[in-house]
Amino acid sequence: MKVKFWGVRGSVPTPWKEAVEVGGNTSCVQVTPDNGQLIILDAGTGLRFLGEHLNATEPNPIEGHLLLSHAHWDHIQGFPFFMPAYKPGNTFTLYGATRARKPLEAIMAGQMEAPYFPIQMTQMAARLNFVDLEEETFWIQDLKVTTCSFKHPGGVFGFRLEQNGQVLVFATDMEYSADDLDPRLIAFAQDADLLIYDAQYTPEEFEQKRGWGHSTHLAAARLGQLANVKRVMLYHHDPSHNDQMLEAMEQEAQAIYGPCQLAKEGLVIDTRTA
Amino acid sequence: MKVRFWGVRGSTPTPWSEAMQIGGNTSCVQLLTQSDALIILDAGTGLRMLGKALIDGGTHRQRDIHLLLSHTHWDHIQGIPFFGPLNFHDNQMTIYGANKTHKSLEEVIRQQMSPEYFPVSLDDLPAQIHFQALSEERFEVAGLQCESAAFNHPGGVYGFRIQGEGATLVYATDMEYTPESLDPRLIAFAQNADLLIYDAQYTPDELHTKSGWGHSTYLTAAQLAKEAGVKQLALFSHDPEHADSTLREIEAATKKYFPASFLACEGMVLDI
Ligand SMILES: [Zn+2]
Ligand SMILES: [Zn+2]
Ligand SMILES: [Zn+2]
């Protein structure tokens, strides 16, 4: 599987000179399995740039699958600006959960209702399918997808993607510290080739922001180590952390577990060489 | 009266290395007057940076905050949940904007922070937040004379004309007019302003494909500035697809029609 990071920031897009190196767009990762399918994890503002790229490079029609960890703004706010969804002939299937008793389709349509947005979701000319997920395992062709719920306000899914012996685990927006990691999470990430994990806070910030639903870079490193992961990507960076601070956090994580690395906008990684 | 631009981008925040000079945060303008009150126009992501500056400077407590919303599209309200001073109980903020037919201003702002979309609710914020519904009217904010008027934008938008300390500012973003179809009400509204901040999101080519989306071109901005006899024109609500270099070309093209015009840039402070 090939992985490309289009958005690595958490909470809110961060257009900031001091954060250009790591990137300011919110959560969005493109996964290209061996059969070339278009799989997208989360729809933060990074999705707008992925859409521009697809429009420029992909012959129509485009068929894609969007897996949404949850529906907090930083994970869906790119969707109204995803131009391929406005093109007739394209098909996108969105996978997510009913949250706060609202089905996924209603949540996504709600983002584009008046008085919040000038264009309605029904004006998107591509065919849109919505799949409400539970904790389950399903297949997108020969890609096996397993979902599991973790600790985050309103709930969040982790995704475990498996194909041809390669394993990618996407686990963002979850609150665990390095010494209270959920055994279910360790099992979920077990032996992954690549783990993308929420590393938003420093331990001091974690203490101040208990209940906000995020982990530390140290928890990411510790999880990688306990789950025997080949490579850990530190993800969902805090909007107040500049490039310099994030590099320092990367080094601290590496001191715990060597194969840790900052997820940066534009970075491409093949799980086989991870 | 001084003006500080905290966010100048339209539609969606634009973290993009080629747009860092002009800035990628969405709409937010602060008015600096002799009053201690904080006066803010629109609450895009620029509002987060304003909050951060207050906290870094230690001037974030016991503040009387007035936030005027042109309308409630995301790029004009998405900074509210990230405005640091709302985490302090001794601050109070009044939000001015239109009630909608099916939803009050308060419901609109509250729903942005409902649990499916955001981890913290409006009620969790310790600051006192009040809502002031606006129609087309004259009102006073912290010693300034304000006037609101509705213009052409999907779902509606208010322009604000603000007078005080011997200066007149007109803030008119998110409105769709062409140089030929300028609303005479808008020309009258902007008449003789010392500074006009106007929506210049599109090039004429872009307006062809995006007519109905609710934005103007830089040519409309220039024509309006000329017809209304304003002193200075700030081009505002830059399109997320326009890099710094494109915007500099737009600025140069605008100056040919109206020399006293310039791009609103993040961080810019202007004495009007
Ligand atoms: Zn998030
Ligand atoms: Zn979240
Ligand atoms: Zn608007």
Tab-separated table of C-alpha atoms in Angstrom, chain A residues 60-239:
chain	number	residue	atom	x	y	z
A	60	ASN	CA	-12.685	10.401	-15.506
A	61	PRO	CA	-14.739	8.872	-14.105
A	62	ILE	CA	-13.242	8.659	-10.624
A	63	GLU	CA	-14.428	6.102	-8.109
A	64	GLY	CA	-13.314	6.628	-4.533
A	65	HIS	CA	-13.915	5.449	-0.977
A	66	LEU	CA	-13.773	7.902	1.916
A	67	LEU	CA	-13.397	6.424	5.389
A	68	LEU	CA	-14.221	8.935	8.122
A	69	SER	CA	-12.845	8.344	11.619
A	70	HIS	CA	-15.517	10.700	12.973
A	71	ALA	CA	-17.257	13.918	11.974
A	72	HIS	CA	-15.491	16.628	13.954
A	73	TRP	CA	-14.883	19.622	11.672
A	74	ASP	CA	-11.201	18.966	11.111
A	75	HIS	CA	-12.134	15.555	9.636
A	76	ILE	CA	-14.930	16.627	7.268
A	77	GLN	CA	-14.428	20.323	6.431
A	78	GLY	CA	-12.631	19.612	3.147
A	79	PHE	CA	-15.572	17.774	1.624
A	80	PRO	CA	-17.524	20.862	0.400
A	81	PHE	CA	-14.321	21.903	-1.429
A	82	PHE	CA	-13.629	18.476	-2.988
A	83	MET	CA	-14.160	19.358	-6.648
A	84	PRO	CA	-14.350	15.756	-7.991
A	85	ALA	CA	-17.611	15.405	-6.002
A	86	TYR	CA	-19.171	18.080	-8.240
A	87	LYS	CA	-18.386	16.175	-11.467
A	88	PRO	CA	-21.109	14.030	-12.972
A	89	GLY	CA	-20.001	10.436	-13.576
A	90	ASN	CA	-17.755	10.212	-10.502
A	91	THR	CA	-18.788	7.969	-7.598
A	92	PHE	CA	-17.771	8.325	-3.967
A	93	THR	CA	-18.737	6.050	-1.108
A	94	LEU	CA	-18.456	7.609	2.346
A	95	TYR	CA	-18.075	5.343	5.387
A	96	GLY	CA	-18.608	6.620	8.908
A	97	ALA	CA	-20.860	6.346	11.903
A	98	THR	CA	-24.119	7.706	13.190
A	99	ARG	CA	-22.986	10.306	15.736
A	100	ALA	CA	-25.221	12.101	18.247
A	101	ARG	CA	-28.119	10.086	16.726
A	102	LYS	CA	-27.465	11.668	13.320
A	103	PRO	CA	-26.769	9.291	10.421
A	104	LEU	CA	-23.614	9.967	8.388
A	105	GLU	CA	-25.517	11.339	5.399
A	106	ALA	CA	-27.382	13.866	7.567
A	107	ILE	CA	-24.122	14.936	9.195
A	108	MET	CA	-22.437	15.524	5.836
A	109	ALA	CA	-25.496	17.281	4.377
A	110	GLY	CA	-25.751	19.414	7.537
A	111	GLN	CA	-22.298	20.847	6.884
A	112	MET	CA	-23.547	22.249	3.573
A	113	GLU	CA	-26.898	23.598	4.706
A	114	ALA	CA	-27.886	27.246	4.869
A	115	PRO	CA	-26.906	29.442	6.635
A	116	TYR	CA	-23.464	27.787	6.795
A	117	PHE	CA	-22.600	27.164	3.161
A	118	PRO	CA	-23.766	28.588	-0.161
A	119	ILE	CA	-24.032	25.236	-1.992
A	120	GLN	CA	-26.077	22.211	-0.887
A	121	MET	CA	-24.760	18.646	-0.920
A	122	THR	CA	-27.554	17.733	-3.351
A	123	GLN	CA	-25.836	20.049	-5.867
A	124	MET	CA	-22.831	17.721	-5.911
A	125	ALA	CA	-23.237	15.987	-9.265
A	126	ALA	CA	-21.161	12.893	-8.480
A	127	ARG	CA	-22.974	9.860	-7.159
A	128	LEU	CA	-22.603	9.754	-3.379
A	129	ASN	CA	-23.221	6.613	-1.310
A	130	PHE	CA	-23.236	6.578	2.477
A	131	VAL	CA	-22.420	3.585	4.663
A	132	ASP	CA	-23.003	3.768	8.405
A	133	LEU	CA	-20.436	1.565	10.128
A	134	GLU	CA	-20.427	-0.268	13.424
A	135	GLU	CA	-17.434	-2.048	14.883
A	136	GLU	CA	-17.019	-4.527	12.064
A	137	THR	CA	-14.889	-5.946	9.289
A	138	PHE	CA	-15.772	-5.329	5.656
A	139	TRP	CA	-14.120	-5.455	2.261
A	140	ILE	CA	-13.527	-2.859	-0.428
A	141	GLN	CA	-12.622	-5.286	-3.217
A	142	ASP	CA	-9.612	-7.170	-1.781
A	143	LEU	CA	-8.831	-4.552	0.853
A	144	LYS	CA	-9.895	-5.740	4.298
A	145	VAL	CA	-11.071	-2.965	6.627
A	146	THR	CA	-11.632	-3.422	10.361
A	147	THR	CA	-13.129	-0.687	12.539
A	148	CYS	CA	-12.843	-0.317	16.289
A	149	SER	CA	-14.097	2.451	18.621
A	150	PHE	CA	-11.752	4.313	20.906
A	151	LYS	CA	-11.851	7.060	23.528
A	152	HIS	CA	-12.773	10.484	22.079
A	153	PRO	CA	-15.653	12.901	22.841
A	154	GLY	CA	-18.564	11.737	20.675
A	155	GLY	CA	-16.663	8.610	19.648
A	156	VAL	CA	-14.060	7.772	17.013
A	157	PHE	CA	-13.156	4.822	14.808
A	158	GLY	CA	-9.692	3.477	14.240
A	159	PHE	CA	-9.237	1.772	10.860
A	160	ARG	CA	-7.063	-1.270	10.224
A	161	LEU	CA	-6.468	-1.841	6.491
A	162	GLU	CA	-4.995	-5.140	5.287
A	163	GLN	CA	-4.057	-6.320	1.837
A	164	ASN	CA	-1.482	-8.806	0.496
A	165	GLY	CA	0.095	-9.153	3.925
A	166	GLN	CA	0.501	-5.393	4.364
A	167	VAL	CA	-1.130	-3.696	7.361
A	168	LEU	CA	-1.882	0.018	7.822
A	169	VAL	CA	-3.515	1.269	11.029
A	170	PHE	CA	-5.048	4.764	11.136
A	171	ALA	CA	-5.765	5.766	14.724
A	172	THR	CA	-6.226	9.477	15.254
A	173	ASP	CA	-8.234	11.502	17.786
A	174	MET	CA	-8.013	9.265	20.810
A	175	GLU	CA	-7.052	10.033	24.368
A	176	TYR	CA	-4.505	7.721	25.942
A	177	SER	CA	-1.298	8.485	27.775
A	178	ALA	CA	1.850	6.391	27.409
A	179	ASP	CA	1.066	4.523	30.638
A	180	ASP	CA	-2.680	3.914	30.193
A	181	LEU	CA	-2.803	2.534	26.647
A	182	ASP	CA	-5.954	0.509	25.994
A	183	PRO	CA	-5.037	-3.210	25.483
A	184	ARG	CA	-7.684	-3.252	22.711
A	185	LEU	CA	-5.734	-0.523	20.939
A	186	ILE	CA	-2.451	-2.408	21.266
A	187	ALA	CA	-4.139	-5.507	19.801
A	188	PHE	CA	-5.689	-3.399	17.033
A	189	ALA	CA	-2.292	-1.989	16.001
A	190	GLN	CA	-0.460	-5.311	16.445
A	191	ASP	CA	2.320	-5.913	13.895
A	192	ALA	CA	1.202	-3.093	11.584
A	193	ASP	CA	3.653	-2.062	8.889
A	194	LEU	CA	2.572	1.532	9.366
A	195	LEU	CA	0.710	3.108	12.284
A	196	ILE	CA	-0.635	6.659	11.929
A	197	TYR	CA	-1.350	7.872	15.454
A	198	ASP	CA	-2.634	10.981	17.264
A	199	ALA	CA	0.405	12.745	18.744
A	200	GLN	CA	-1.196	16.127	19.352
A	201	TYR	CA	-0.025	17.000	22.846
A	202	THR	CA	3.044	17.207	24.989
A	203	PRO	CA	2.543	15.542	28.408
A	204	GLU	CA	1.998	19.017	29.982
A	205	GLU	CA	-0.691	19.885	27.435
A	206	PHE	CA	-2.242	16.453	27.943
A	207	GLU	CA	-2.696	17.222	31.641
A	208	GLN	CA	-4.294	20.618	30.895
A	209	LYS	CA	-6.562	19.223	28.212
A	210	ARG	CA	-7.804	16.001	29.740
A	211	GLY	CA	-11.145	15.118	28.203
A	212	TRP	CA	-10.429	16.823	24.858
A	213	GLY	CA	-9.691	13.466	23.285
A	214	HIS	CA	-6.032	13.474	22.214
A	215	SER	CA	-2.828	11.593	22.981
A	216	THR	CA	0.823	12.566	23.247
A	217	HIS	CA	3.796	11.809	21.017
A	218	LEU	CA	5.087	9.637	23.842
A	219	ALA	CA	1.906	7.540	23.785
A	220	ALA	CA	2.365	7.140	20.019
A	221	ALA	CA	5.923	5.860	20.511
A	222	ARG	CA	4.959	3.547	23.342
A	223	LEU	CA	2.021	2.140	21.360
A	224	GLY	CA	4.302	1.483	18.390
A	225	GLN	CA	6.738	-0.329	20.620
A	226	LEU	CA	4.147	-2.450	22.482
A	227	ALA	CA	2.277	-3.348	19.286
A	228	ASN	CA	5.501	-4.216	17.438
A	229	VAL	CA	4.776	-1.725	14.652
A	230	LYS	CA	7.365	-1.273	11.887
A	231	ARG	CA	6.913	2.500	11.534
A	232	VAL	CA	4.946	5.055	13.548
A	233	MET	CA	3.751	8.306	11.953
A	234	LEU	CA	3.150	11.111	14.457
A	235	TYR	CA	-0.095	12.709	13.293
A	236	HIS	CA	-2.791	15.313	14.101
A	237	HIS	CA	-0.351	18.043	15.111
A	238	ASP	CA	-1.531	20.781	17.433
A	239	PRO	CA	-2.212	24.149	15.707
